[in-house]
Tab-separated table of C-alpha atoms in Angstrom:
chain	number	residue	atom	x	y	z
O	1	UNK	CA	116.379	24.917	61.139
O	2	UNK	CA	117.230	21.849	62.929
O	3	UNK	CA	116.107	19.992	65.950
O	4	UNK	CA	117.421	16.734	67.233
O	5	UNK	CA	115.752	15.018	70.525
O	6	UNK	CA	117.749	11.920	71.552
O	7	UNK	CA	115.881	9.999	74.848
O	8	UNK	CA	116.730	6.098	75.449
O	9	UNK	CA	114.688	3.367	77.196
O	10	UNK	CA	117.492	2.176	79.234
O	11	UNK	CA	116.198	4.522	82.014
O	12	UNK	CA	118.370	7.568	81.376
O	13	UNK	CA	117.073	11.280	81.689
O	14	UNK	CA	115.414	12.676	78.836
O	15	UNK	CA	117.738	14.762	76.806
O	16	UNK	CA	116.041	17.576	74.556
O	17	UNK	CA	118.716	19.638	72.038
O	18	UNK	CA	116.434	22.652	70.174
O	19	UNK	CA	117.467	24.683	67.875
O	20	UNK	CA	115.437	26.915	66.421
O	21	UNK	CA	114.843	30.350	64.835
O	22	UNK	CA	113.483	33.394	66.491
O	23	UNK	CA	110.071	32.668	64.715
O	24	UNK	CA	109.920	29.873	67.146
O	25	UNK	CA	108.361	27.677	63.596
O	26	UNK	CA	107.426	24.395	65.067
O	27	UNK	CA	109.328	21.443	64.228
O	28	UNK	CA	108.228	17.599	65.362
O	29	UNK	CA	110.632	15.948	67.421
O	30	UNK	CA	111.951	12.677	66.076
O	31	UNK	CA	113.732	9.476	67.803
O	32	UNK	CA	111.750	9.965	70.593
O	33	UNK	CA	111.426	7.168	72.468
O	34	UNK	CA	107.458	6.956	73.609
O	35	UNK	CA	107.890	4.960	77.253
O	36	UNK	CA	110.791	7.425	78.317
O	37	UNK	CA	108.394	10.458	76.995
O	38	UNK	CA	104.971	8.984	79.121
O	39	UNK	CA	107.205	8.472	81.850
O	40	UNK	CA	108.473	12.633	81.633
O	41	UNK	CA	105.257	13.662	81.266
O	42	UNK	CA	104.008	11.725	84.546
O	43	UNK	CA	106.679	12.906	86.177
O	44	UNK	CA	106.363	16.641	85.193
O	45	UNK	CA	102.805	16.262	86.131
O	46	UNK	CA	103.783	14.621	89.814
O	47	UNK	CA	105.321	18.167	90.452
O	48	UNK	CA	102.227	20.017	89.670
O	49	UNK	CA	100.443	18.154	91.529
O	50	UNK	CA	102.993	18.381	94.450
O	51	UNK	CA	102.948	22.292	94.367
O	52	UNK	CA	98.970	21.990	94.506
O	53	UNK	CA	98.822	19.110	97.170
O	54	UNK	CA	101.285	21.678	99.790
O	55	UNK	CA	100.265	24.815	99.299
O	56	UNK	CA	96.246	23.361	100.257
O	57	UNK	CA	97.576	21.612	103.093
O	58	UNK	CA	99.125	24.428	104.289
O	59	UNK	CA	96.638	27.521	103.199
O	60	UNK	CA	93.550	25.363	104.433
O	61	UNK	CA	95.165	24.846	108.320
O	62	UNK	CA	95.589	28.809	108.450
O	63	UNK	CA	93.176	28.618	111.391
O	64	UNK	CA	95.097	26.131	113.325
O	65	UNK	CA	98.214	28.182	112.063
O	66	UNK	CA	96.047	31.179	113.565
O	67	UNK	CA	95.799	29.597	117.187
O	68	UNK	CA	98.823	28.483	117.653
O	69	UNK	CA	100.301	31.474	117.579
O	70	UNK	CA	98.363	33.936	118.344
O	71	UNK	CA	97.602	35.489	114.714
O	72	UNK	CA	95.046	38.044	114.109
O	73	UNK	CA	93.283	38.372	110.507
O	74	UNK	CA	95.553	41.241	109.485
O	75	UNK	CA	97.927	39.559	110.490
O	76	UNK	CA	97.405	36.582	107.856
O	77	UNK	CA	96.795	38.428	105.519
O	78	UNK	CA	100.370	40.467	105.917
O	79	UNK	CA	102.255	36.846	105.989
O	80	UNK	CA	100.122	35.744	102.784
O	81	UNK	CA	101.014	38.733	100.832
O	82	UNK	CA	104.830	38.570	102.118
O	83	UNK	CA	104.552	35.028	100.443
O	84	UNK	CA	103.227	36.548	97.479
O	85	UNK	CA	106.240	39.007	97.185
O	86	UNK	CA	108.973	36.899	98.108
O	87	UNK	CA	107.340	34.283	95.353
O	88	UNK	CA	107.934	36.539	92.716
O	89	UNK	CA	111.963	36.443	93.879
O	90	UNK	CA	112.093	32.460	93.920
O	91	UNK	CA	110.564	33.117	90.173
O	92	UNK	CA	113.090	34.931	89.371
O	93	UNK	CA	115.776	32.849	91.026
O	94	UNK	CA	114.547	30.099	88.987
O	95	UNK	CA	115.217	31.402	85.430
O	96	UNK	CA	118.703	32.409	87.157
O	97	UNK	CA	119.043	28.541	87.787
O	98	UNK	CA	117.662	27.310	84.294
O	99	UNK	CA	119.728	29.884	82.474
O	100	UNK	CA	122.767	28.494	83.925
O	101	UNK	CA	122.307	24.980	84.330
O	102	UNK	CA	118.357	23.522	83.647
O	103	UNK	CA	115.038	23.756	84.264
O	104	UNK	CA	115.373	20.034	85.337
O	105	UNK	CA	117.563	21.274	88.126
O	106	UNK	CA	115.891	24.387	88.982
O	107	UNK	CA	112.566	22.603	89.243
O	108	UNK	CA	113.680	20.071	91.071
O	109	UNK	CA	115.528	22.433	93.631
O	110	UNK	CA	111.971	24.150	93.766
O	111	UNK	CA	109.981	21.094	94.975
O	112	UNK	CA	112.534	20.513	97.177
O	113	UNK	CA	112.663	23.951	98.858
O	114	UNK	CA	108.564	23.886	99.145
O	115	UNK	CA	108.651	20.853	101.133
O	116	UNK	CA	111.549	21.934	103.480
O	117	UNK	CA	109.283	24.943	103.657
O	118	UNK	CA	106.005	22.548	104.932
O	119	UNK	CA	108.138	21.422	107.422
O	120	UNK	CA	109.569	24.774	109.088
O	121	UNK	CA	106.237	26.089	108.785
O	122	UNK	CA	104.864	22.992	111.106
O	123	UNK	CA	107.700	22.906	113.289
O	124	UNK	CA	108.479	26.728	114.309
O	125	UNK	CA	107.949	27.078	117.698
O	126	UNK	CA	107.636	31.352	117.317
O	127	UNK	CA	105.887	33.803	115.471
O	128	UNK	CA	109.399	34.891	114.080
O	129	UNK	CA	110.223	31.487	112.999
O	130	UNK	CA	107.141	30.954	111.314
O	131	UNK	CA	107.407	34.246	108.933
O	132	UNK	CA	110.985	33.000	108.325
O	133	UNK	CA	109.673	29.267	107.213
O	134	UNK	CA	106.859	31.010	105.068
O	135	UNK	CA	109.947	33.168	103.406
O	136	UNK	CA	111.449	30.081	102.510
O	137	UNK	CA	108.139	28.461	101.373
O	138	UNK	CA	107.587	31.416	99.559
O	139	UNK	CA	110.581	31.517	98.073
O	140	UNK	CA	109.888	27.592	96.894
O	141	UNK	CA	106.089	28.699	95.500
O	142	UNK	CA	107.547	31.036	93.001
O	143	UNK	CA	110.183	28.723	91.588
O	144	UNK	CA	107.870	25.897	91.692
O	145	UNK	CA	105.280	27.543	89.494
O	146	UNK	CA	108.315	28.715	86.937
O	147	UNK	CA	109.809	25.185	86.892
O	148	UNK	CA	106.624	23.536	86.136
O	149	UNK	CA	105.722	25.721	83.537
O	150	UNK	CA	109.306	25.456	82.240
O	151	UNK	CA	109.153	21.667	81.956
O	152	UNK	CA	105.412	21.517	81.278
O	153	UNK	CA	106.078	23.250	77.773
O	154	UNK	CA	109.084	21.560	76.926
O	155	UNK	CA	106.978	18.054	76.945
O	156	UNK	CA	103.745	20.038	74.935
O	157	UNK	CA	106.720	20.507	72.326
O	158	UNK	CA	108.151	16.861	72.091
O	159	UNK	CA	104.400	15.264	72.568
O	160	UNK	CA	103.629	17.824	69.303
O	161	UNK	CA	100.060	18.614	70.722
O	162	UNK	CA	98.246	20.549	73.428
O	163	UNK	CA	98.785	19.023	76.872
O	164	UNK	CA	99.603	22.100	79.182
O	165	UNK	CA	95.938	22.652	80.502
O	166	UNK	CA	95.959	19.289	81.838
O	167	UNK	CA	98.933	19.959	84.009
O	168	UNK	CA	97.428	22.592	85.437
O	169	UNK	CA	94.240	20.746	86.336
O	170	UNK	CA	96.392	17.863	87.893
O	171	UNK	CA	97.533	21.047	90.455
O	172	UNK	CA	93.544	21.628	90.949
O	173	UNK	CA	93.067	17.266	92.399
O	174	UNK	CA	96.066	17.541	94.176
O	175	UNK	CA	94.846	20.821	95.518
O	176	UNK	CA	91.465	18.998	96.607
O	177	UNK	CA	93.287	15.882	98.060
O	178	UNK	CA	95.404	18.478	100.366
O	179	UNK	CA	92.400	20.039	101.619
O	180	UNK	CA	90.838	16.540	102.282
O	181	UNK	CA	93.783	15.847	104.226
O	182	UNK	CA	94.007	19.246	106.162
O	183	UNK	CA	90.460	18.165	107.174
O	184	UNK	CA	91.041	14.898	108.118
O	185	UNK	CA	94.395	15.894	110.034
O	186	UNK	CA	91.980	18.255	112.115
O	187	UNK	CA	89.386	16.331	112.340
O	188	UNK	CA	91.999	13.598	114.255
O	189	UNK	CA	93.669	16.486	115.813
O	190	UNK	CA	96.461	15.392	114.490
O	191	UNK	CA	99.514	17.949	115.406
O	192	UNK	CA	100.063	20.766	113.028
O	193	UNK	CA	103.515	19.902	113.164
O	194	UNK	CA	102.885	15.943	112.538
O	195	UNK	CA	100.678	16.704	109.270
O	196	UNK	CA	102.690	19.053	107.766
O	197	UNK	CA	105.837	16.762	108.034
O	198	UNK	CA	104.250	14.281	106.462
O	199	UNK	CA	103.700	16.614	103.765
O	200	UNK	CA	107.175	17.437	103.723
O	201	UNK	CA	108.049	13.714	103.241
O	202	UNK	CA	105.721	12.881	100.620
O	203	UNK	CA	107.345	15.775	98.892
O	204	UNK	CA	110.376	14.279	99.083
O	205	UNK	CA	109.640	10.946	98.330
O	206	UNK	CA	108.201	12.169	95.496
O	207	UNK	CA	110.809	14.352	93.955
O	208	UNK	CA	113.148	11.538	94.668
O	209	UNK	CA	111.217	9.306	92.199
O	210	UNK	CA	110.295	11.813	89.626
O	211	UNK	CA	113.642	14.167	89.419
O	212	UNK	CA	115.351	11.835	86.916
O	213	UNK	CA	112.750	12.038	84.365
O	214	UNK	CA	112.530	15.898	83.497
O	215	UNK	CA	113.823	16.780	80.568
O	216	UNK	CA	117.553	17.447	80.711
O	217	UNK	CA	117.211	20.640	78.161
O	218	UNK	CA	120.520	23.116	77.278
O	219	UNK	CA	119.621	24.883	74.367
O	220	UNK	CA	122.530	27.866	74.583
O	221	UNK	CA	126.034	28.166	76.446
O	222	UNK	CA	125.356	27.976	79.910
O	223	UNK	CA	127.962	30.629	80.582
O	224	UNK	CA	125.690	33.929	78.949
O	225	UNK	CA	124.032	36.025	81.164
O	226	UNK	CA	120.700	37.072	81.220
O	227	UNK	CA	121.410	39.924	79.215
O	228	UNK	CA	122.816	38.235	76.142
O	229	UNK	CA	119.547	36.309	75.890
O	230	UNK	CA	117.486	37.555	72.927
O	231	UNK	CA	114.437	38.089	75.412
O	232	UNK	CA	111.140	39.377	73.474
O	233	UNK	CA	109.818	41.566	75.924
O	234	UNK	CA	106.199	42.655	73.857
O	235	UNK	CA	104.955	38.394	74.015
O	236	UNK	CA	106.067	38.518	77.870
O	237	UNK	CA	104.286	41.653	78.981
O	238	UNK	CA	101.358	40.374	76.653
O	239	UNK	CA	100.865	37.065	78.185
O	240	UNK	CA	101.873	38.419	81.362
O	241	UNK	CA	98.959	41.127	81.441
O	242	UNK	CA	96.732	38.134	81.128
O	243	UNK	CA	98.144	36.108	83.447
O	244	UNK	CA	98.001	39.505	85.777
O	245	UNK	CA	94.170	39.357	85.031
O	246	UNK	CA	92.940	35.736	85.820
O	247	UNK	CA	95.287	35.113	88.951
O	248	UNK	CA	93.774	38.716	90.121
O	249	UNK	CA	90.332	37.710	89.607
O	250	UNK	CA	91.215	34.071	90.356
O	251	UNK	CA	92.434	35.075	94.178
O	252	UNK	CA	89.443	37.398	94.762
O	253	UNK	CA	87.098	34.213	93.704
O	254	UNK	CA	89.023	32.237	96.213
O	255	UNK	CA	89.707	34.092	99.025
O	256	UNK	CA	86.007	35.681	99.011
O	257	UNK	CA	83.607	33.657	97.711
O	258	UNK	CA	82.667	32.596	101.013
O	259	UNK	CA	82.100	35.205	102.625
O	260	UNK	CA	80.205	36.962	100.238
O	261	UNK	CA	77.444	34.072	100.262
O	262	UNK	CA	77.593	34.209	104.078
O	263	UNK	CA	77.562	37.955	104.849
O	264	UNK	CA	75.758	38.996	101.333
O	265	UNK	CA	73.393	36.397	100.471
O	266	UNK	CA	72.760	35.159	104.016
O	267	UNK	CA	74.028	31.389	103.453
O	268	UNK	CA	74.376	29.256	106.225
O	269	UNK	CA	78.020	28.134	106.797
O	270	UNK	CA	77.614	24.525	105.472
O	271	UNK	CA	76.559	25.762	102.623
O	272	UNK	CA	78.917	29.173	101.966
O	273	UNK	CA	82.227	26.920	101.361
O	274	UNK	CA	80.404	25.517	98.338
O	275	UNK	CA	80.882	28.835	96.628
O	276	UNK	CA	84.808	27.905	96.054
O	277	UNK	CA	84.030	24.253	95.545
O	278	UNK	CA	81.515	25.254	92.587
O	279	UNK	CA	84.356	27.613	91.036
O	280	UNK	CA	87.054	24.507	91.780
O	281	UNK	CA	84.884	21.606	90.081
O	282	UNK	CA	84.316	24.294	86.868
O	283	UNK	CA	88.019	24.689	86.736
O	284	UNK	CA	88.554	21.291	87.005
O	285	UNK	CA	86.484	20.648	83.903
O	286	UNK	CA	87.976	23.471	81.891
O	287	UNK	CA	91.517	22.382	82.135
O	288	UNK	CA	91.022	18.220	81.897
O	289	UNK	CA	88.496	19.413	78.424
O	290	UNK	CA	90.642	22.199	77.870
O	291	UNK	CA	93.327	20.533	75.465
O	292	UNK	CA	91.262	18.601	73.428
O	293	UNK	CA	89.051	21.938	72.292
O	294	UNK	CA	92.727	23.666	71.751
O	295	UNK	CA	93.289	21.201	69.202
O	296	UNK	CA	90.089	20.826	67.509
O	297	UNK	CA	89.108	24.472	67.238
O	298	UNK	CA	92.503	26.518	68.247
O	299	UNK	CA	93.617	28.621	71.482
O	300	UNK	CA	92.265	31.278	70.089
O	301	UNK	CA	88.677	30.884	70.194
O	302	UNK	CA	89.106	28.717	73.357
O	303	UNK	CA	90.413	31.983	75.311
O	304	UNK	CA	87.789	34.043	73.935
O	305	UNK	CA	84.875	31.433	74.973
O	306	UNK	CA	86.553	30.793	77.835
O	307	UNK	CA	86.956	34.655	79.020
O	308	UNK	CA	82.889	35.464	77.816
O	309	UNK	CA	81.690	32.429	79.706
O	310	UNK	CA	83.680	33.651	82.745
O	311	UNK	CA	82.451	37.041	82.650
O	312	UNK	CA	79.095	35.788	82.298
O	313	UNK	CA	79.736	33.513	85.369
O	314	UNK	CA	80.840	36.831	87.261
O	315	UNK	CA	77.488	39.010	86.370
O	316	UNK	CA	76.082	36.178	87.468
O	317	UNK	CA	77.803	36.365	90.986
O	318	UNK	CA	77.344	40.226	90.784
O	319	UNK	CA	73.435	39.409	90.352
O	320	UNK	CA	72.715	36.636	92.788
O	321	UNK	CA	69.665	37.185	94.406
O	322	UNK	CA	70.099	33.916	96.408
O	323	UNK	CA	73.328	31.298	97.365
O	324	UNK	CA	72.476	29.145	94.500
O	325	UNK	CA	72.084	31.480	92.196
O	326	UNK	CA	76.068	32.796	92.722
O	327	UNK	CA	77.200	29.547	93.510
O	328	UNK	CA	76.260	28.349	89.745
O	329	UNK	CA	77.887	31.550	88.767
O	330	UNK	CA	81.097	30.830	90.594
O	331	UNK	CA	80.655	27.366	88.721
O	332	UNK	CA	80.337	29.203	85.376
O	333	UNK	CA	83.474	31.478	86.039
O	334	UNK	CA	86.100	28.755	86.542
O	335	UNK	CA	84.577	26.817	83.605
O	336	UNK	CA	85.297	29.824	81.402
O	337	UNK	CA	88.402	31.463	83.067
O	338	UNK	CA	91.220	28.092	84.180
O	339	UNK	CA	91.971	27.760	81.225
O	340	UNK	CA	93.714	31.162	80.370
O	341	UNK	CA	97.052	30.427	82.520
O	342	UNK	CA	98.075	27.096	80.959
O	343	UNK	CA	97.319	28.862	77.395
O	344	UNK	CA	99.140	31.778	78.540
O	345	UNK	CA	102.650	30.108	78.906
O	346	UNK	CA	101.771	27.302	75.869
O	347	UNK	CA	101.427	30.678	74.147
O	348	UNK	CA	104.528	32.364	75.456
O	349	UNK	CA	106.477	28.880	74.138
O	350	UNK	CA	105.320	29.549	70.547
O	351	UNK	CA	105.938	33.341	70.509
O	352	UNK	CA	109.687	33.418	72.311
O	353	UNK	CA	113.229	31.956	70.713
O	354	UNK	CA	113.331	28.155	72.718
O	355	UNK	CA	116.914	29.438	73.443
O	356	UNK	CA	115.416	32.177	75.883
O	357	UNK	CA	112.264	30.112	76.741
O	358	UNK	CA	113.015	29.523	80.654
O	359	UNK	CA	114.583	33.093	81.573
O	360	UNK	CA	110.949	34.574	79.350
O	361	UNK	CA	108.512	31.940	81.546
O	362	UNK	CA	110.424	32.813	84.551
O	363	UNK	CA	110.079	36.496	84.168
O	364	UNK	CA	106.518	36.569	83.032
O	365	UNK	CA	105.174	34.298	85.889
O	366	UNK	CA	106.035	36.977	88.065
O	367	UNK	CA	102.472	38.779	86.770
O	368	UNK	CA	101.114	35.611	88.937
O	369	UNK	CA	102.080	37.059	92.028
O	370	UNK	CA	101.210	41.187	90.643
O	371	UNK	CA	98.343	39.728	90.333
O	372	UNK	CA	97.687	37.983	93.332
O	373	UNK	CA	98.132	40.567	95.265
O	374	UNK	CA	96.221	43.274	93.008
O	375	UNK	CA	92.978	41.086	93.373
O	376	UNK	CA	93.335	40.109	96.974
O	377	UNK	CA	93.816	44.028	97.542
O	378	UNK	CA	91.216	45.394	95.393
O	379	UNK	CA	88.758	43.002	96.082
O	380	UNK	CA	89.633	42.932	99.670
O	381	UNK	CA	89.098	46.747	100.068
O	382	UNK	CA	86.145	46.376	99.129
O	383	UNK	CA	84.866	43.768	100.969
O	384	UNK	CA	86.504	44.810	104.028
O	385	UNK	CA	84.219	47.914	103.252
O	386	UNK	CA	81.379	46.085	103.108
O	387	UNK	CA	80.510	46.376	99.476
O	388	UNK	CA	80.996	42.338	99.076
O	389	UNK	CA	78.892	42.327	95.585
O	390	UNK	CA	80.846	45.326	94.321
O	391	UNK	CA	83.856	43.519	94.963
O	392	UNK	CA	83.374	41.507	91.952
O	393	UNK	CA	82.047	43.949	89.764
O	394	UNK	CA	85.947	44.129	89.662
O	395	UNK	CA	87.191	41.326	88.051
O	396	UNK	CA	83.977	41.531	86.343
O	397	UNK	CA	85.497	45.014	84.737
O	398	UNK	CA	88.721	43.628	84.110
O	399	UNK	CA	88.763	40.458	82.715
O	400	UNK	CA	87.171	40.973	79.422
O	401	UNK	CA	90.584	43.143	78.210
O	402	UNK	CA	91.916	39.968	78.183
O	403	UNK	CA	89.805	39.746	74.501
O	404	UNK	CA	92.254	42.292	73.417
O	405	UNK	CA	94.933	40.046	73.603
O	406	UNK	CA	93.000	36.661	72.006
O	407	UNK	CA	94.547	36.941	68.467
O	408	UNK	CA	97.942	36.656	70.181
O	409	UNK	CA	96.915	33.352	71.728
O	410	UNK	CA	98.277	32.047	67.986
O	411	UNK	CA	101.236	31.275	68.735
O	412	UNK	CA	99.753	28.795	71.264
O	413	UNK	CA	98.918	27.006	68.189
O	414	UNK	CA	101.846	27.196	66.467
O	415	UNK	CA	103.713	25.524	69.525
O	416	UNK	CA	102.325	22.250	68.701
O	417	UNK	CA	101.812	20.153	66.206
O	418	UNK	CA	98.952	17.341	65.429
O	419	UNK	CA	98.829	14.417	67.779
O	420	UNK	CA	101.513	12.116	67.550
């Protein structure tokens, strides 16, 4: 077993060679050189935060979207799930990418494609256009969230300690700040078309700066297909199913929460937004506190605290007599649940050969988008039915079988090493 990581301070990429045995026994990566490392781990991180940072600016001006041309509720809902769909072919296309060249390049392509897809989606001038610039957005969502995840575990390996979780909660500020500036861009009335270039740019801008610092990884001949790859299909459809779980329960919370403290508890509208705000902030603490519990007590017993307290966040919700009774429950429910996806692919890194690593990531975040739509269906059924508190009896049914799967969150552990 051998692993050799060569990186130098004179401002080249980061170069990672692994080799390692279909165990997938951590080793700790030597000659690393610590400035080049902070610097690919800030960059990595710049891209979660870009994928956060564009898809609020873009998901929280719906209304204005709505207006302009003329879009009914039904009909938002059809072009979000069609970006849910064609997300799970841009995650696809992105393990195509990795296999063949990197995930370096096929992240970078990805935060490229999301920002040309900001722009067409500001500057369409018809309801055909638009659905074709939310294709392409789509298409740049699903690599995006592959890439990340991609690079994201390659630096957890070479740092030798859990770090994932806090990638994920830099997608959670960056998710705020876009909202923030949705707001203030309406608030202005700034042009839809204006604000969304800008997002475009800063996109850009951004990639520019940060590109050259992802890890430059080829760990087998770029010339095998897909089908060569030794891909361990019983870890993918493992972490997958609980990927499937939170992201279903995770889009219900989101797209819902409002409206059930509005239309089922009788909130006023100031204060039914702070249902998803509450659920944000406890997600926000779960992934930035998330890592440091990981390595002090193991991602094991953080994914099964983290799934009770969540489903004890949703009885509460299920319970509410009043708006601030559900509201702390929504609080309680992203403090226990955020965690799972950054353990899930942390997890997926330990329990997969590193030579298939970015085709396995890139196939099992595709359970992201099953289970998007699954809990934006379900849920939505049933609130459209107006049964808003029996809505989340379901994720309140389905999110404890993630406990079945906790022992298998191992491997998370064996992915890392002590701190550095």
């Amino acid at each position: 077993m051998v692993e050799r990581s060569a990186q130098h301070s004179t401002g080249a990429r980061p170069v990672v060679a692994v080799c390692r045995s279909a165990s997938a026994t951590p080793v700790r990566p030597y000659d690393v050189d610590v400035t080049s490392l902070s610097r690919t781990r800030i960059a990595v991180a710049a891209g979660f935060s870009l994928q956060g940072l564009v898809f609020a600016a873009i998901v929280t001006q719906a209304p204005r979207i709505k207006d302009k041309f003329d879009i009914g509720d039904g009909g938002l809902t059809g072009i979000l799930v069609l970006v849910a769909v064609v997300s799970g072919v841009g995650s696809v296309i992105a393990g195509l990418v990795a296999e063949r060249r990197t995930s370096a390049a096929a992240y970078r392509l990805a935060l490229l494609t999301i920002g040309l897809g900001a722009l067409l989606v500001g500057i369409a001038p018809t309801l055909p256009l638009v659905i074709a610039a939310f294709v392409v957005y789509g298409l740049g969502v699903g690599a995006v969230d592959a890439g990340m995840n991609m690079q994201g575990v390659r630096v957890q390996q070479a740092y030798g300690r859990s770090i994932m979780a806090n990638f994920h909660g830099m997608w959670s500020i960056a998710g705020i700040a876009g909202a923030l500036f949705a707001a203030g861009a309406a608030e202005v009335d700034l042009p839809l078309a204006v604000s969304l270039v800008i997002i475009a740019v800063v996109t850009w801008i951004t990639v520019a700066v940060a590109a050259p610092h992802f890890i430059e990884a080829q760990e087998h001949d770029p010339g095998l297909s897909a089908k060569g790859l030794d891909l361990p299909w019983r870890p993918i459809l493992v972490f997958g199913l609980v990927i499937l779980l939170f992201y279903a329960a995770d889009t219900g919370i989101l797209t819902w929460s409002s409206v059930y403290l509005e239309d089922a508890l009788d909130s006023t509208k100031s204060v039914a937004p702070l249902a998803y705000g509450a659920y944000e902030a406890g997600a926000l603490i779960s992934r930035f506190g998330g890592d440091f519990l990981v390595r002090r007590v193991g991602a094991t017993k953080v994914v099964v605290t983290g799934t009770t307290v969540g489903v004890v966040g949703l009885a509460v919700v299920v319970t509410a007599a009043v708006p601030a009774m559900a509201i702390a429950g929504f609080f309680v429910t992203g403090l226990g649940l955020a965690i799972l996806a950054p353990l899930s692919f942390a997890a997926l890194a330990g329990a997969v050969p590193a030579k298939s690593l970015d085709v396995a990531i890139a196939r099992m975040n595709i359970a992201n988008y099953l289970g998007a739509i699954l809990g934006g269906g379900l849920i939505g059924a049933a609130a459209s039915a107006d049964h808003l508190r029996w809505a989340f009896v379901i994720p309140l049914v389905l999110i404890p079988l993630v406990l079945l799967f906790a022992r298998s969150f191992r491997t998370a552990d064996a992915a890392t090493l002590d701190a550095v």
